[in-house]
Coordinates of C-alpha atoms in Angstrom, one line a residue:
Chain A
M17 CA 74.1 54.9 48.9
I18 CA 73.4 58.2 47.2
R19 CA 75.9 59.9 49.5
Y20 CA 78.5 57.3 48.6
L21 CA 77.8 57.8 44.9
G22 CA 78.2 61.5 45.3
S23 CA 81.5 61.3 47.2
R24 CA 82.8 58.7 44.8
L25 CA 82.0 60.9 41.8
L26 CA 83.6 63.8 43.6
Q27 CA 86.8 61.8 44.0
M28 CA 86.8 61.3 40.2
V29 CA 87.0 65.0 39.5
P30 CA 90.7 65.5 40.4
V31 CA 91.6 62.2 38.6
V32 CA 89.9 63.2 35.4
F33 CA 91.5 66.6 35.7
V34 CA 95.0 65.1 36.0
V35 CA 94.3 62.6 33.2
T36 CA 93.2 65.3 30.8
L37 CA 96.0 67.6 31.9
V38 CA 98.6 64.9 31.2
I39 CA 97.2 64.3 27.8
F40 CA 97.1 68.0 27.1
L41 CA 100.7 68.5 28.3
L42 CA 101.9 65.6 26.1
T43 CA 100.5 67.4 23.1
Q44 CA 102.2 70.6 24.1
M45 CA 105.5 68.8 24.3
L46 CA 105.3 67.6 20.7
P47 CA 108.3 68.8 18.8
G48 CA 107.7 71.1 15.8
D49 CA 105.4 74.0 15.1
P50 CA 101.7 72.9 15.0
T51 CA 100.9 75.5 12.4
V52 CA 103.4 73.9 10.1
T53 CA 101.6 70.6 10.5
I54 CA 98.3 72.3 9.8
L55 CA 99.4 74.6 6.8
G56 CA 102.2 72.5 5.4
E57 CA 106.0 73.1 5.0
H58 CA 105.6 75.9 2.4
S59 CA 103.4 78.3 4.4
T60 CA 104.7 81.8 5.0
P61 CA 105.4 83.2 8.5
E62 CA 102.5 85.6 8.0
Q63 CA 100.1 82.7 7.3
R64 CA 101.4 80.9 10.3
A65 CA 101.0 83.9 12.6
Q66 CA 97.4 84.2 11.3
A67 CA 96.8 80.5 11.9
R68 CA 98.2 80.9 15.4
V69 CA 95.5 83.5 16.2
E70 CA 92.8 81.5 14.3
Y71 CA 93.4 78.3 16.2
G72 CA 93.9 80.0 19.6
L73 CA 97.5 79.0 19.8
D74 CA 98.5 82.5 20.9
A75 CA 96.6 82.2 24.1
P76 CA 98.4 81.3 27.3
A77 CA 98.6 77.5 28.0
P78 CA 96.0 77.4 30.8
V79 CA 93.5 79.1 28.6
Q80 CA 94.3 76.7 25.8
Y81 CA 93.8 73.8 28.1
L82 CA 90.4 75.0 29.3
R83 CA 89.3 75.7 25.7
W84 CA 90.5 72.2 24.7
L85 CA 88.7 70.7 27.7
G86 CA 85.5 72.4 26.7
R87 CA 85.7 71.2 23.2
T88 CA 86.6 67.6 24.3
A89 CA 83.6 67.6 26.7
T90 CA 81.3 68.3 23.9
G91 CA 82.7 65.5 21.8
D92 CA 84.8 67.7 19.5
L93 CA 88.1 65.8 19.4
G94 CA 89.4 67.5 16.3
R95 CA 90.2 66.0 13.0
S96 CA 92.8 63.5 11.8
L97 CA 95.8 65.3 10.3
R98 CA 95.9 62.7 7.6
S99 CA 92.4 61.9 6.4
R100 CA 90.7 65.1 7.8
E101 CA 88.1 62.7 9.2
R102 CA 86.6 63.8 12.5
V103 CA 88.2 61.8 15.3
I104 CA 84.9 61.2 17.0
D105 CA 83.6 59.5 13.8
K106 CA 86.7 57.4 13.7
L107 CA 86.2 56.4 17.3
A108 CA 82.6 55.4 16.6
E109 CA 83.9 53.1 13.9
R110 CA 86.7 51.6 16.0
V111 CA 85.1 51.2 19.4
P112 CA 82.7 48.3 18.6
V113 CA 85.6 46.2 17.4
T114 CA 87.5 46.6 20.6
L115 CA 84.4 46.2 22.7
Q116 CA 83.6 42.9 21.0
L117 CA 87.2 41.7 21.4
T118 CA 87.2 42.7 25.1
G119 CA 83.8 41.2 25.8
L120 CA 84.6 37.9 24.1
S121 CA 88.0 37.7 25.9
I122 CA 86.3 38.1 29.3
L123 CA 83.9 35.4 28.3
V124 CA 86.7 33.0 27.4
A125 CA 88.6 33.9 30.6
V126 CA 85.6 33.3 32.9
A127 CA 84.6 30.1 31.1
I128 CA 88.0 28.6 31.6
G129 CA 89.3 30.4 34.7
M130 CA 86.3 30.0 37.0
P131 CA 85.8 26.2 36.7
A132 CA 89.5 25.7 37.0
G133 CA 89.6 27.8 40.1
I134 CA 86.7 26.0 41.7
A135 CA 88.2 22.6 40.9
A136 CA 91.6 23.7 42.3
A137 CA 90.0 24.9 45.5
R138 CA 87.7 21.8 45.8
W139 CA 90.6 19.4 45.3
R140 CA 93.3 21.5 47.0
G141 CA 96.7 20.0 47.1
T142 CA 95.9 17.3 44.5
W143 CA 97.3 17.1 41.0
I144 CA 94.3 19.1 39.8
D145 CA 95.3 22.0 41.9
T146 CA 99.0 21.7 40.9
V147 CA 98.2 21.5 37.1
S148 CA 95.8 24.3 37.1
S149 CA 98.0 26.5 39.2
I150 CA 101.0 26.0 37.0
A151 CA 98.8 26.6 33.9
A152 CA 97.5 29.8 35.5
L153 CA 101.0 31.0 36.3
S154 CA 102.2 30.3 32.8
G155 CA 99.1 31.9 31.2
M156 CA 99.8 35.1 33.1
A157 CA 103.5 35.2 31.9
V158 CA 102.7 34.8 28.2
P159 CA 102.9 38.1 26.4
Y160 CA 99.7 38.6 24.3
F161 CA 101.5 38.9 21.0
W162 CA 103.4 35.7 21.5
M163 CA 100.2 33.9 22.6
G164 CA 98.6 35.2 19.3
V165 CA 101.6 34.0 17.3
L166 CA 101.4 30.5 18.9
L167 CA 97.6 30.3 18.2
I168 CA 98.0 31.4 14.6
L169 CA 100.8 28.8 14.1
L170 CA 98.7 26.1 15.6
F171 CA 95.1 26.8 14.4
A172 CA 95.7 28.7 11.2
Q173 CA 99.0 27.5 9.8
E174 CA 99.2 23.9 11.0
L175 CA 95.6 22.7 11.5
R176 CA 94.0 25.3 9.1
W177 CA 90.8 25.4 11.1
L178 CA 90.6 29.2 11.4
P179 CA 91.7 32.3 9.4
P180 CA 94.9 33.8 10.7
S181 CA 93.8 37.5 10.7
G182 CA 91.4 40.1 9.3
Y183 CA 88.1 41.6 10.2
V184 CA 84.5 41.5 9.0
A185 CA 81.8 43.4 10.8
F186 CA 79.3 41.3 12.7
A187 CA 76.4 42.9 11.0
K188 CA 77.8 42.1 7.6
D189 CA 78.6 38.4 8.1
P190 CA 78.1 37.1 11.7
V191 CA 79.7 33.7 11.1
Q192 CA 82.8 35.0 9.5
N193 CA 83.1 37.7 12.1
L194 CA 83.0 35.1 14.9
R195 CA 85.5 32.8 13.1
L196 CA 87.9 35.8 12.8
M197 CA 87.3 36.7 16.5
V198 CA 88.0 33.3 17.9
L199 CA 91.8 33.5 18.0
P200 CA 92.1 37.1 19.2
S201 CA 89.6 36.4 22.0
L202 CA 91.5 33.3 22.9
T203 CA 94.8 35.3 22.9
I204 CA 93.6 37.7 25.6
G205 CA 91.2 35.3 27.2
L206 CA 93.7 32.5 27.9
A207 CA 96.1 34.9 29.6
F208 CA 93.4 36.5 31.6
A209 CA 92.0 33.1 32.6
G210 CA 95.1 32.6 34.7
L211 CA 94.3 35.6 36.8
I212 CA 90.6 34.6 37.2
M213 CA 91.6 31.1 38.1
R214 CA 93.9 32.3 40.9
Q215 CA 91.3 34.8 42.1
T216 CA 88.5 32.2 42.1
R217 CA 90.7 29.6 43.9
G218 CA 91.7 32.0 46.6
A219 CA 88.2 33.3 47.2
M220 CA 86.7 29.8 47.2
L221 CA 89.3 28.5 49.7
E222 CA 88.5 31.4 52.0
V223 CA 84.7 30.8 51.7
L224 CA 85.0 27.1 52.1
S225 CA 86.7 27.5 55.5
Q226 CA 83.7 29.6 56.8
D227 CA 81.3 28.3 59.4
Y228 CA 78.2 28.6 57.2
V229 CA 79.8 26.3 54.7
R230 CA 80.6 23.8 57.4
T231 CA 77.0 24.1 58.6
A232 CA 75.7 23.5 55.1
R233 CA 77.8 20.3 55.0
A234 CA 76.8 19.3 58.5
K235 CA 73.1 19.5 57.7
G236 CA 73.7 17.0 54.9
L237 CA 73.6 19.1 51.8
G238 CA 75.1 17.5 48.7
E239 CA 78.6 18.6 47.6
F240 CA 77.1 20.3 44.5
A241 CA 74.7 22.4 46.6
V242 CA 77.4 23.4 49.0
M243 CA 79.8 24.4 46.2
F244 CA 77.5 26.3 44.0
K245 CA 74.7 27.5 46.2
H246 CA 76.7 28.5 49.2
A247 CA 80.3 28.9 48.4
L248 CA 80.5 30.1 44.8
R249 CA 77.9 32.9 45.3
N250 CA 80.1 34.5 47.9
A251 CA 83.3 33.8 46.1
L252 CA 81.9 35.6 43.0
I253 CA 82.4 39.1 44.5
P254 CA 86.2 39.2 44.4
V255 CA 86.2 37.6 41.0
V256 CA 83.9 40.2 39.5
T257 CA 86.0 42.9 41.2
V258 CA 89.2 41.7 39.6
I259 CA 87.5 41.7 36.2
G260 CA 86.4 45.3 36.7
L261 CA 89.8 46.4 38.0
Q262 CA 91.7 44.7 35.2
I263 CA 89.8 46.4 32.4
G264 CA 92.7 48.7 31.8
A265 CA 95.1 45.7 31.4
L266 CA 92.6 44.2 29.0
L267 CA 92.4 47.3 26.9
G268 CA 96.2 47.5 26.9
G269 CA 96.2 43.9 25.7
A270 CA 93.8 44.8 23.0
V271 CA 96.4 47.3 21.6
V272 CA 98.8 44.5 21.0
T273 CA 96.3 41.8 20.0
E274 CA 94.6 44.0 17.4
T275 CA 98.0 44.5 15.8
V276 CA 98.7 40.8 15.7
F277 CA 95.4 40.0 14.0
S278 CA 95.0 43.2 12.0
L279 CA 91.7 44.2 13.7
P280 CA 90.6 47.8 13.1
G281 CA 90.0 48.6 16.8
L282 CA 91.0 51.4 19.2
G283 CA 94.4 49.9 19.9
R284 CA 95.3 49.7 16.2
M285 CA 94.1 53.4 16.0
V286 CA 96.7 54.5 18.6
V287 CA 99.5 52.5 17.0
E288 CA 98.7 53.8 13.5
G289 CA 98.4 57.3 14.9
I290 CA 101.9 57.0 16.3
F291 CA 103.4 55.9 13.0
T292 CA 101.7 58.6 11.0
R293 CA 102.3 61.2 13.7
D294 CA 98.6 61.9 13.7
F295 CA 98.3 63.4 17.2
P296 CA 94.6 64.3 17.3
V297 CA 93.8 60.6 16.6
I298 CA 96.2 59.3 19.3
Q299 CA 94.8 61.9 21.7
G300 CA 91.1 61.0 21.0
A301 CA 91.7 57.2 21.4
V302 CA 93.8 57.6 24.6
I303 CA 91.2 59.8 26.2
F304 CA 88.5 57.4 25.3
I305 CA 90.4 54.4 26.7
V306 CA 91.2 56.1 30.0
L307 CA 87.7 57.4 30.5
C308 CA 86.4 53.8 29.8
V309 CA 88.8 52.5 32.5
L310 CA 87.7 55.1 35.0
A311 CA 84.0 54.5 34.3
V312 CA 84.4 50.7 34.7
N313 CA 86.4 51.1 37.9
L314 CA 83.7 53.3 39.3
A315 CA 81.0 50.9 38.2
T316 CA 82.9 48.0 39.9
D317 CA 83.2 50.0 43.1
I318 CA 79.5 50.7 43.1
V319 CA 78.5 47.1 42.3
Y320 CA 80.9 45.9 45.0
R321 CA 79.3 48.1 47.5
F322 CA 75.9 47.1 46.4
V323 CA 76.4 43.3 46.6
D324 CA 78.7 43.2 49.7
P325 CA 77.0 44.5 52.8
R326 CA 80.3 44.6 54.6
A327 CA 81.6 47.3 52.4
Q328 CA 78.7 49.6 53.3
A329 CA 79.7 49.9 56.9
Chain Z
M8 CA 98.8 45.8 71.1
T9 CA 99.5 44.8 67.5
A10 CA 101.9 47.7 67.2
L11 CA 103.7 46.6 70.3
A12 CA 103.9 43.0 69.1
S13 CA 105.3 44.0 65.8
T14 CA 107.8 46.3 67.4
A15 CA 108.9 43.3 69.5
E16 CA 109.0 41.2 66.4
N17 CA 111.2 43.7 64.6
A18 CA 113.6 43.8 67.6
N19 CA 113.9 40.0 67.5
A20 CA 114.2 39.8 63.8
T21 CA 117.2 42.3 64.0
V22 CA 118.9 40.0 66.4
E23 CA 118.4 37.0 64.0
S24 CA 119.6 39.0 61.0
P25 CA 116.4 39.3 58.9
G26 CA 118.3 39.4 55.7
R27 CA 119.8 36.0 56.1
L28 CA 116.5 34.6 57.4
V29 CA 114.7 35.9 54.2
I30 CA 117.4 34.4 52.0
R31 CA 117.2 31.1 53.7
R32 CA 113.4 31.0 53.4
L33 CA 113.7 32.1 49.7
L34 CA 116.0 29.3 48.9
R35 CA 113.6 26.8 50.5
H36 CA 110.9 28.0 48.0
R37 CA 111.3 25.5 45.1
L38 CA 109.6 27.6 42.4
G39 CA 111.4 30.7 43.6
V40 CA 114.8 29.0 43.2
V41 CA 113.9 27.9 39.7
G42 CA 112.9 31.5 38.9
L43 CA 116.1 32.9 40.4
A44 CA 118.1 30.4 38.3
I45 CA 116.3 31.5 35.1
L46 CA 116.9 35.2 35.9
A47 CA 120.5 34.5 36.7
A48 CA 120.9 32.7 33.4
I49 CA 119.4 35.6 31.5
V50 CA 121.6 38.1 33.2
F51 CA 124.6 35.9 32.6
A52 CA 123.6 35.6 28.9
A53 CA 123.2 39.4 28.7
I54 CA 126.6 40.1 30.2
F55 CA 128.6 37.5 28.4
A56 CA 126.7 37.6 25.1
P57 CA 129.8 38.3 23.0
I58 CA 131.5 35.1 24.3
L59 CA 128.5 32.9 24.4
V60 CA 127.1 33.4 20.9
P61 CA 128.1 30.9 18.2
F62 CA 127.8 33.7 15.5
A63 CA 127.8 37.5 15.5
P64 CA 124.2 38.6 15.8
D65 CA 124.3 40.9 12.8
D66 CA 126.2 38.7 10.5
V67 CA 124.0 37.8 7.5
L68 CA 124.2 34.5 5.6
V69 CA 126.0 32.6 8.3
G70 CA 123.7 29.9 7.1
E71 CA 121.0 29.4 4.4
P72 CA 118.1 31.8 5.1
H73 CA 115.1 30.2 6.8
S74 CA 117.1 27.1 7.9
P75 CA 115.1 25.2 10.5
P76 CA 116.7 24.4 13.9
S77 CA 119.6 22.0 13.6
A78 CA 122.8 21.0 15.3
T79 CA 124.6 24.1 13.8
F80 CA 121.8 26.5 14.2
W81 CA 119.9 25.5 17.4
F82 CA 117.2 28.1 16.9
G83 CA 117.4 28.1 13.1
T84 CA 118.2 31.2 10.9
D85 CA 116.1 34.2 9.9
E86 CA 115.1 35.7 6.6
I87 CA 118.6 37.0 5.8
G88 CA 120.5 34.0 7.2
R89 CA 121.3 35.4 10.7
D90 CA 121.5 33.0 13.6
V91 CA 118.4 33.2 15.7
L92 CA 120.1 31.8 18.8
S93 CA 122.8 34.5 18.8
R94 CA 120.2 37.2 18.2
T95 CA 118.0 35.8 21.1
I96 CA 121.0 35.9 23.4
Y97 CA 121.8 39.4 22.4
G98 CA 118.1 40.3 22.8
A99 CA 118.6 39.6 26.6
R100 CA 120.9 42.6 26.7
V101 CA 118.4 45.1 25.5
S102 CA 115.5 43.7 27.6
I103 CA 117.5 43.4 30.8
Q104 CA 119.0 46.9 30.3
I105 CA 115.6 48.5 29.8
V106 CA 113.9 46.7 32.6
V107 CA 116.8 47.3 35.1
F108 CA 117.2 51.0 34.3
A109 CA 113.5 51.7 34.1
L110 CA 112.8 50.0 37.3
A111 CA 115.7 51.6 39.1
A112 CA 114.4 55.0 38.0
A113 CA 110.8 54.2 39.0
I114 CA 111.9 52.9 42.4
V115 CA 114.1 55.9 43.2
V116 CA 111.6 58.5 42.0
G117 CA 108.5 56.7 43.2
S118 CA 110.0 56.0 46.6
A119 CA 111.2 59.6 47.0
I120 CA 107.7 60.9 46.1
G121 CA 106.0 58.4 48.4
L122 CA 108.3 59.1 51.3
A123 CA 108.0 62.9 51.0
S124 CA 104.2 62.6 50.5
G125 CA 103.6 60.2 53.4
Y126 CA 105.8 62.1 55.7
A127 CA 104.9 65.7 54.8
G128 CA 101.2 65.0 54.5
G129 CA 98.9 68.0 53.9
V130 CA 98.5 69.8 50.6
W131 CA 101.7 68.4 49.1
D132 CA 100.5 64.8 49.9
A133 CA 97.0 65.5 48.4
V134 CA 98.3 67.0 45.2
T135 CA 101.0 64.5 44.4
M136 CA 98.8 61.5 45.2
R137 CA 96.0 62.9 42.9
I138 CA 98.7 63.1 40.2
M139 CA 99.7 59.6 40.8
D140 CA 96.1 58.5 40.8
G141 CA 95.6 60.2 37.4
L142 CA 98.7 58.4 36.0
L143 CA 97.5 55.1 37.4
A144 CA 94.2 55.5 35.5
F145 CA 96.1 55.0 32.3
P146 CA 96.6 51.4 31.2
L147 CA 100.4 50.9 31.4
L148 CA 100.9 50.2 27.8
V149 CA 98.6 53.0 26.6
L150 CA 100.5 55.6 28.8
A151 CA 103.8 54.2 27.5
L152 CA 102.5 54.6 23.9
A153 CA 101.4 58.2 24.5
I154 CA 104.9 59.0 25.8
I155 CA 106.6 57.3 22.9
A156 CA 104.3 59.2 20.5
V157 CA 105.8 62.4 21.9
L158 CA 109.4 61.4 22.4
G159 CA 109.7 59.2 19.4
P160 CA 110.7 55.5 19.3
D161 CA 114.1 54.4 20.6
L162 CA 115.8 52.6 23.4
L163 CA 116.2 55.5 25.8
N164 CA 112.6 56.7 25.3
A165 CA 111.3 53.1 25.9
M166 CA 113.1 53.2 29.2
I167 CA 111.7 56.6 30.1
A168 CA 108.2 55.5 29.1
I169 CA 108.3 52.4 31.2
A170 CA 109.9 54.2 34.1
V171 CA 107.1 56.8 34.1
T172 CA 104.4 54.2 34.0
K173 CA 105.9 52.3 36.9
T174 CA 106.6 55.3 39.1
P175 CA 103.1 55.9 40.5
G176 CA 102.8 52.3 41.8
F177 CA 105.9 52.7 43.9
A178 CA 104.9 56.1 45.1
R179 CA 101.5 54.8 46.3
L180 CA 103.0 51.7 47.9
V181 CA 105.7 53.7 49.8
R182 CA 103.3 56.5 50.8
G183 CA 100.8 54.0 52.3
E184 CA 103.5 52.3 54.3
V185 CA 104.9 55.6 55.6
V186 CA 101.5 56.7 56.8
R187 CA 101.0 53.3 58.5
L188 CA 104.5 53.3 60.1
R189 CA 104.2 56.8 61.4
R190 CA 101.5 55.7 63.8
I191 CA 103.8 52.9 65.3
E192 CA 105.4 53.5 68.6
Y193 CA 109.1 53.3 67.7
V194 CA 108.7 56.0 65.1
R195 CA 106.8 58.2 67.4
A196 CA 109.4 57.5 70.1
A197 CA 112.1 58.7 67.7
E198 CA 110.1 61.8 66.9
A199 CA 109.6 62.5 70.6
A200 CA 113.3 62.0 71.2
G201 CA 113.9 64.8 68.7
A202 CA 115.3 62.9 65.8
S203 CA 115.3 64.9 62.5
D204 CA 112.8 64.1 59.8
I205 CA 115.6 62.9 57.5
R206 CA 117.0 60.6 60.2
I207 CA 113.5 59.2 61.0
V208 CA 112.7 58.5 57.3
L209 CA 116.1 56.9 56.5
R210 CA 116.8 55.1 59.7
H211 CA 113.3 54.0 61.0
V212 CA 110.8 54.2 58.2
W213 CA 112.7 53.2 55.0
P214 CA 114.3 50.0 56.3
N215 CA 110.8 48.7 57.1
I216 CA 109.4 49.5 53.7
M217 CA 112.3 48.1 51.7
G218 CA 111.0 44.5 51.8
N219 CA 107.7 45.5 50.2
V220 CA 109.5 47.6 47.6
V221 CA 111.7 44.6 46.6
V222 CA 108.6 42.3 46.3
Y223 CA 106.7 44.9 44.3
G224 CA 109.8 45.6 42.2
S225 CA 110.2 42.0 41.3
L226 CA 106.5 41.7 40.3
S227 CA 106.9 45.0 38.4
G228 CA 109.8 43.5 36.6
S229 CA 107.5 41.2 34.8
Q230 CA 105.2 44.0 33.8
A231 CA 108.1 46.2 32.7
L232 CA 109.4 43.4 30.5
I233 CA 106.0 42.6 29.0
N234 CA 105.6 46.3 28.1
E235 CA 109.1 46.7 26.8
S236 CA 108.7 43.6 24.5
A237 CA 105.2 44.9 23.5
L238 CA 106.7 48.3 22.5
S239 CA 109.5 46.6 20.5
F240 CA 106.9 44.2 19.0
L241 CA 104.9 47.2 17.8
G242 CA 108.2 48.6 16.3
L243 CA 108.2 51.4 18.9
G244 CA 111.0 50.3 21.1
V245 CA 114.6 49.5 20.2
Q246 CA 115.1 50.1 16.5
P247 CA 116.6 47.4 14.2
P248 CA 119.2 46.1 13.5
T249 CA 119.7 45.9 17.3
P250 CA 118.2 42.5 18.2
S251 CA 115.3 42.7 20.6
W252 CA 112.9 39.9 21.5
G253 CA 109.7 41.7 20.7
Y254 CA 110.8 42.9 17.3
M255 CA 112.1 39.4 16.5
V256 CA 108.7 38.0 17.1
A257 CA 107.1 40.6 14.9
T258 CA 109.6 39.9 12.1
G259 CA 108.9 36.2 12.4
M260 CA 105.2 36.9 11.8
Q261 CA 106.0 37.8 8.2
F262 CA 107.3 34.3 7.6
W263 CA 104.9 31.8 9.1
Q264 CA 106.7 28.8 7.6
S265 CA 109.8 29.7 9.6
W266 CA 108.0 29.3 12.9
W267 CA 111.3 29.3 14.9
M268 CA 111.9 32.9 14.1
S269 CA 109.1 34.1 16.4
F270 CA 108.9 31.0 18.6
F271 CA 112.3 31.2 20.4
P272 CA 112.4 35.0 21.1
G273 CA 108.9 34.7 22.5
L274 CA 109.9 31.8 24.6
A275 CA 112.7 33.9 26.1
I276 CA 110.2 36.7 27.0
F277 CA 107.8 34.1 28.5
L278 CA 110.5 32.5 30.7
A279 CA 111.9 35.9 31.9
V280 CA 108.4 37.1 32.8
L281 CA 107.6 33.8 34.5
A282 CA 110.9 34.1 36.5
F283 CA 110.1 37.6 37.7
N284 CA 106.6 36.5 38.8
V285 CA 107.7 33.4 40.7
V286 CA 110.6 35.2 42.3
G287 CA 108.2 38.0 43.4
D288 CA 105.8 35.4 44.9
A289 CA 108.7 33.6 46.6
L290 CA 110.1 36.9 48.0
R291 CA 106.6 37.8 49.3
D292 CA 106.3 34.5 51.1
A293 CA 109.8 34.7 52.5
L294 CA 109.2 38.2 53.9
D295 CA 105.6 37.3 55.1
S296 CA 106.6 34.3 57.1
R297 CA 108.9 36.6 59.1
L298 CA 105.8 38.0 60.7
E299 CA 104.3 34.7 61.7

């Protein structure tokens, strides 16, 4: 296990290197002189030349990259060009919003997708299977922003049950926070439920055809015990894996969903950064998102290996 | 043994013309046919938009602003009295254009990288695949946003961004297949017979990978479309006044009472994505059953 962990971590090194290099190169490709951005339009050439030395911009690109990597590793992501706020502080403010949104969305997706997948597998070929399969297929085809619009139209504009958008911190007003988070979580959760449903259905069908399930039935176990004690436990593995591997897609979905519902999360931070051409902010948020994805993928692999003895061979 | 069997299969399939077999199987797949029909309708709308639309897409005040759907304005009118149906039909142009060009670029570049990597092996393979892994670690939309942040928002850049995000997937797929195929007898036989690398790749390897690339391409079409519409929804894709589905949904969000402004363009995206998905599924089934 420890050897596996070691080799898995070692494999991450080149990926992290490439990821950081891509982000660094993108900043290098930015049009315009960075010293103009720092000093303003009216700076003299001498001032700019001095700033160039001061900020290390005169060093060769590989040196600049290594310096930047060193700073990033210690959490120094620079400052926003607009507000002069430290990017790391901004992240600390935004991350909880996105985490809550992603967490609640997974909850919604599992709560809907798993029972639907189990039912579809149990009653394979019946109308239950057909209806949930079509619903899943549709759910996966709805773009997040349109799902958000439909939910707002129905629950906020027509029925007036929930507020259409906005954000209040959980610590400040838990009830209002959850009311505001219902629609965004449903937006991502409903779409993601389709994927979970299909995954659960496939895994259950495979498990249900196994000998040990037949044995369980043959020895007279009730249907409930067969489904939940024997089948579901083993079908869970691929479902958990798909959640882990889709974390990137979920965070991508958060970018759009946060815009629809005006949530001050990471995704909104990236989009705002693009509109205000605030590159340190974009860079910080993107690095954070990608490192999150890598960490969750790694954790999924490790958990998978831990729970599935077959993967250890 | 398996290798021998699949070689024999391939020989048989060639006799029966695999292309026609796949098409026949595809047409028997009911959902797949529906998907194909939807895609055909969208492509048709995109090509013949100028003839099909009841009003010019940019003409303002063709009707009262915010008119609900009616016999004259099937999808209603927007905030400055433009016809939403005409704009939705024109929106197909932008979306299809971006998806087709971005995918074509991703397939060509990705497949070339994959073929070269899988065939050459060694350091070149290790380096390019680590780069692809690095790019794959980015959520598609986040990478697209980072690229747009540098290049600036417009139609061409949206295409480039989506092409870049889709390239590593094709490279990985093709490379994996190449590595697998190289171990199979007929490729080794060709090598032994002294065929050149280019000839082996183009004549023996690529034709056997193409099916998978088409299936993956179709499924990628839906992702490309979702990301294209997400970019334009965020205001970072095609710039107004060019009608695009994503941007129309975003504009509609400022006028909740006129629900039709965001409903119909969103429905168009949904149907197109659904179509790409079911066609991809159907293609996969059609190609899979060939191996049965």
